[in-house]
CSV table of C-alpha atoms in Angstrom, one decimal:
chain,number,residue,atom,x,y,z
A,18,MET,CA,-24.7,-14.2,61.5
A,19,LEU,CA,-25.1,-18.1,60.3
A,20,ALA,CA,-27.7,-16.5,57.7
A,21,VAL,CA,-24.7,-14.7,56.1
A,22,MET,CA,-22.9,-16.8,55.8
A,23,LYS,CA,-25.3,-19.4,54.4
A,24,LYS,CA,-26.3,-17.2,52.1
A,25,ILE,CA,-21.9,-16.3,50.2
A,26,LEU,CA,-21.9,-19.9,50.8
A,27,LEU,CA,-24.9,-21.0,49.5
A,28,SER,CA,-23.4,-18.6,45.7
A,29,THR,CA,-19.5,-19.7,46.1
A,30,VAL,CA,-21.0,-23.5,46.0
A,31,THR,CA,-23.4,-22.4,43.0
A,32,ILE,CA,-20.9,-20.9,40.9
A,33,LEU,CA,-18.0,-24.1,41.7
A,34,ALA,CA,-20.9,-26.5,40.4
A,35,LEU,CA,-21.9,-24.0,37.2
A,36,ALA,CA,-18.0,-23.5,36.3
A,37,ALA,CA,-17.2,-27.0,36.7
A,38,CYS,CA,-20.2,-27.6,34.1
A,39,GLU,CA,-18.6,-26.8,30.7
A,40,ASP,CA,-14.4,-26.9,30.4
A,41,PRO,CA,-13.0,-23.3,29.7
A,42,TYR,CA,-11.0,-24.2,27.0
A,43,ASN,CA,-14.2,-25.4,25.1
A,44,ARG,CA,-15.1,-23.1,22.0
A,45,GLU,CA,-17.2,-24.6,20.1
A,46,GLY,CA,-20.7,-23.1,19.1
A,47,ILE,CA,-22.2,-20.8,17.1
A,48,GLY,CA,-21.9,-17.3,17.7
A,49,PHE,CA,-18.8,-15.0,18.8
A,50,THR,CA,-16.7,-16.4,21.3
A,51,GLY,CA,-13.3,-15.1,22.5
A,52,ILE,CA,-11.9,-11.6,22.8
A,53,ASP,CA,-10.9,-11.8,18.9
A,54,GLY,CA,-14.9,-12.5,17.9
A,55,GLU,CA,-14.2,-14.6,15.1
A,56,PRO,CA,-17.3,-16.9,14.7
A,57,ARG,CA,-16.7,-20.5,15.2
A,58,THR,CA,-19.3,-22.7,12.6
A,59,LEU,CA,-22.1,-22.1,10.1
A,60,ALA,CA,-25.1,-20.4,11.4
A,61,ASP,CA,-28.2,-22.0,10.5
A,62,VAL,CA,-29.4,-19.4,8.5
A,63,PRO,CA,-30.3,-19.9,5.0
A,64,GLY,CA,-27.3,-18.2,2.7
A,65,ALA,CA,-25.3,-16.6,6.2
A,66,VAL,CA,-21.8,-17.7,6.3
A,67,ALA,CA,-20.6,-17.7,9.9
A,68,PHE,CA,-17.1,-19.0,9.1
A,69,LEU,CA,-14.7,-18.3,6.3
A,70,PRO,CA,-11.6,-20.4,5.9
A,71,PRO,CA,-8.1,-19.0,5.4
A,72,ALA,CA,-8.9,-20.0,1.5
A,73,THR,CA,-12.0,-17.5,0.8
A,74,ASN,CA,-10.1,-14.5,3.0
A,75,VAL,CA,-10.0,-12.4,-0.5
A,76,PRO,CA,-7.8,-9.6,0.4
A,77,ALA,CA,-5.3,-12.6,2.3
A,78,GLU,CA,-4.7,-14.2,-1.4
A,79,LEU,CA,-5.0,-10.5,-2.8
A,80,ALA,CA,-1.5,-10.0,0.0
A,81,ALA,CA,0.0,-12.7,-0.9
A,82,LEU,CA,0.5,-11.6,-5.0
A,83,PRO,CA,3.0,-9.9,-6.4
A,84,THR,CA,1.5,-6.4,-7.2
A,85,ILE,CA,1.7,-5.0,-10.6
A,86,ALA,CA,4.0,-2.1,-11.0
A,87,VAL,CA,3.8,0.3,-13.5
A,88,THR,CA,4.9,4.2,-14.7
A,89,THR,CA,3.0,6.6,-16.0
A,90,ASP,CA,3.4,10.2,-17.8
A,91,GLN,CA,0.1,10.8,-17.1
A,92,VAL,CA,-1.1,13.4,-13.9
A,93,GLU,CA,-5.2,13.1,-13.8
A,94,ALA,CA,-6.3,11.0,-11.3
A,95,GLU,CA,-8.9,9.3,-14.2
A,96,LYS,CA,-6.6,8.5,-16.8
A,97,VAL,CA,-3.3,7.0,-13.8
A,98,ALA,CA,-6.8,5.3,-13.0
A,99,ARG,CA,-7.1,3.9,-17.0
A,100,VAL,CA,-3.9,3.1,-17.0
A,101,ALA,CA,-4.1,1.1,-13.8
A,102,ILE,CA,-7.3,-0.6,-14.7
A,103,ASP,CA,-5.8,-1.5,-18.0
A,104,ASN,CA,-2.9,-3.5,-16.5
A,105,GLY,CA,-5.1,-5.1,-13.8
A,106,GLY,CA,-3.9,-8.8,-13.7
A,107,ARG,CA,-6.2,-11.0,-15.6
A,108,SER,CA,-5.5,-14.4,-15.0
A,109,ASP,CA,-5.3,-16.0,-11.1
A,110,THR,CA,-1.6,-16.3,-11.5
A,111,ASP,CA,-1.5,-12.5,-10.9
A,112,SER,CA,-5.0,-11.5,-10.0
A,113,VAL,CA,-8.5,-12.9,-7.2
A,114,VAL,CA,-10.2,-14.2,-9.9
A,115,LEU,CA,-13.9,-13.8,-7.9
A,116,THR,CA,-16.4,-15.6,-9.7
A,117,GLY,CA,-19.7,-14.6,-11.0
A,118,GLN,CA,-23.2,-15.1,-12.1
A,119,ASP,CA,-21.9,-14.3,-15.5
A,120,THR,CA,-18.2,-13.8,-15.2
A,121,ASN,CA,-15.3,-13.9,-13.5
A,122,LEU,CA,-13.5,-10.3,-12.1
A,123,PHE,CA,-9.9,-10.5,-11.2
A,124,LEU,CA,-8.7,-8.5,-8.3
A,125,SER,CA,-5.6,-6.3,-8.3
A,126,THR,CA,-3.3,-4.5,-6.6
A,127,VAL,CA,-1.6,-2.6,-9.1
A,128,SER,CA,1.3,0.7,-8.3
A,129,VAL,CA,1.2,3.6,-10.4
A,130,ASN,CA,3.9,5.9,-10.2
A,131,GLY,CA,3.3,4.4,-6.8
A,132,ALA,CA,-0.7,5.3,-5.5
A,133,LEU,CA,-1.5,1.9,-4.9
A,134,TYR,CA,-4.9,0.9,-6.7
A,135,GLY,CA,-7.0,-1.9,-5.9
A,136,VAL,CA,-8.4,-3.1,-9.5
A,137,LEU,CA,-11.7,-5.1,-10.3
A,138,ARG,CA,-11.4,-5.9,-13.8
A,139,THR,CA,-13.1,-8.2,-16.5
A,140,GLU,CA,-11.1,-10.3,-18.3
A,141,SER,CA,-10.9,-8.8,-22.0
A,142,ASN,CA,-12.0,-5.1,-22.9
A,143,SER,CA,-14.9,-6.7,-24.8
A,144,THR,CA,-16.9,-8.2,-21.4
A,145,ARG,CA,-18.5,-6.0,-20.0
A,146,VAL,CA,-20.2,-5.3,-16.2
A,147,ASP,CA,-23.2,-3.2,-14.4
A,148,ASN,CA,-21.4,-0.3,-13.7
A,149,ARG,CA,-23.3,-1.0,-10.0
A,150,ILE,CA,-20.6,-3.7,-9.3
A,151,GLY,CA,-17.7,-1.0,-9.8
A,152,SER,CA,-20.1,1.5,-7.3
A,153,GLY,CA,-20.6,-1.2,-4.9
A,154,PHE,CA,-16.7,-2.5,-5.7
A,155,GLY,CA,-15.5,1.6,-4.3
A,156,ARG,CA,-18.7,1.0,-1.3
A,157,ASN,CA,-16.7,-2.9,0.5
A,158,ALA,CA,-12.9,-1.8,-0.9
A,159,GLU,CA,-11.4,-2.5,2.0
A,160,GLN,CA,-13.3,-5.5,2.7
A,161,PHE,CA,-11.9,-7.2,-0.7
A,162,THR,CA,-8.4,-5.1,0.0
A,163,GLY,CA,-7.8,-4.8,3.3
A,164,CYS,CA,-7.1,-1.2,3.0
A,165,LEU,CA,-9.7,1.7,3.1
A,166,PRO,CA,-10.6,3.9,-0.5
A,167,ALA,CA,-9.2,7.1,-0.3
A,168,GLY,CA,-10.8,8.4,-3.4
A,169,GLU,CA,-14.2,7.5,-5.6
A,170,VAL,CA,-14.3,4.4,-7.8
A,171,PHE,CA,-13.2,4.9,-11.5
A,172,ARG,CA,-14.4,3.4,-14.7
A,173,LYS,CA,-13.3,2.1,-18.0
A,174,GLY,CA,-16.5,1.8,-20.4
A,175,SER,CA,-19.1,3.6,-20.9
A,176,SER,CA,-22.4,5.2,-18.4
A,177,SER,CA,-24.0,1.5,-18.8
A,178,SER,CA,-21.3,-0.7,-18.4
A,179,SER,CA,-17.8,-1.0,-17.9
A,180,SER,CA,-14.9,-3.5,-18.4
A,181,GLY,CA,-13.0,-2.7,-15.2
A,182,PHE,CA,-12.5,-0.1,-11.9
A,183,ALA,CA,-10.1,1.6,-9.9
A,184,VAL,CA,-10.0,2.8,-6.6
A,185,LEU,CA,-6.7,4.6,-4.4
A,186,LEU,CA,-5.7,2.6,-1.2
A,187,ASP,CA,-5.0,3.4,1.5
A,188,CYS,CA,-3.6,0.6,3.5
A,189,SER,CA,-1.6,2.9,6.0
């Protein structure tokens, strides 16, 4: 009986001693901590960002901007998306500016006849980017807009390069 009591007492003292070594409210360090799973600091891995401050939170910046509302008599999905691209934001007052290596891209939301589109476009129709950017925008629309893509990516341009891309969004 005494041996069992010693084992229980020893393990209890060990747990209490280890628990006293750290402040339970100290959440510093790398990696995921807490229930929310947000990283608390930068990673040591080159090129990896473990925490983005609120100023670079693209969906939050986009949500702070007004949605551009447009109406059209077009009914075909491709033509409605083209209207969204044509009316997408082109400045920092109505879009989030995404700085690229060669050119800046402008991300905005456009409501065409009540349907919400995420629009990624260049500053002018004469400036074009590779269509792979559009397909990447469609795959990662949720990261950029906070909404799920609800259809295919439409583009304004040629088979190799375009000046804008639009994807129907499902924000419900």
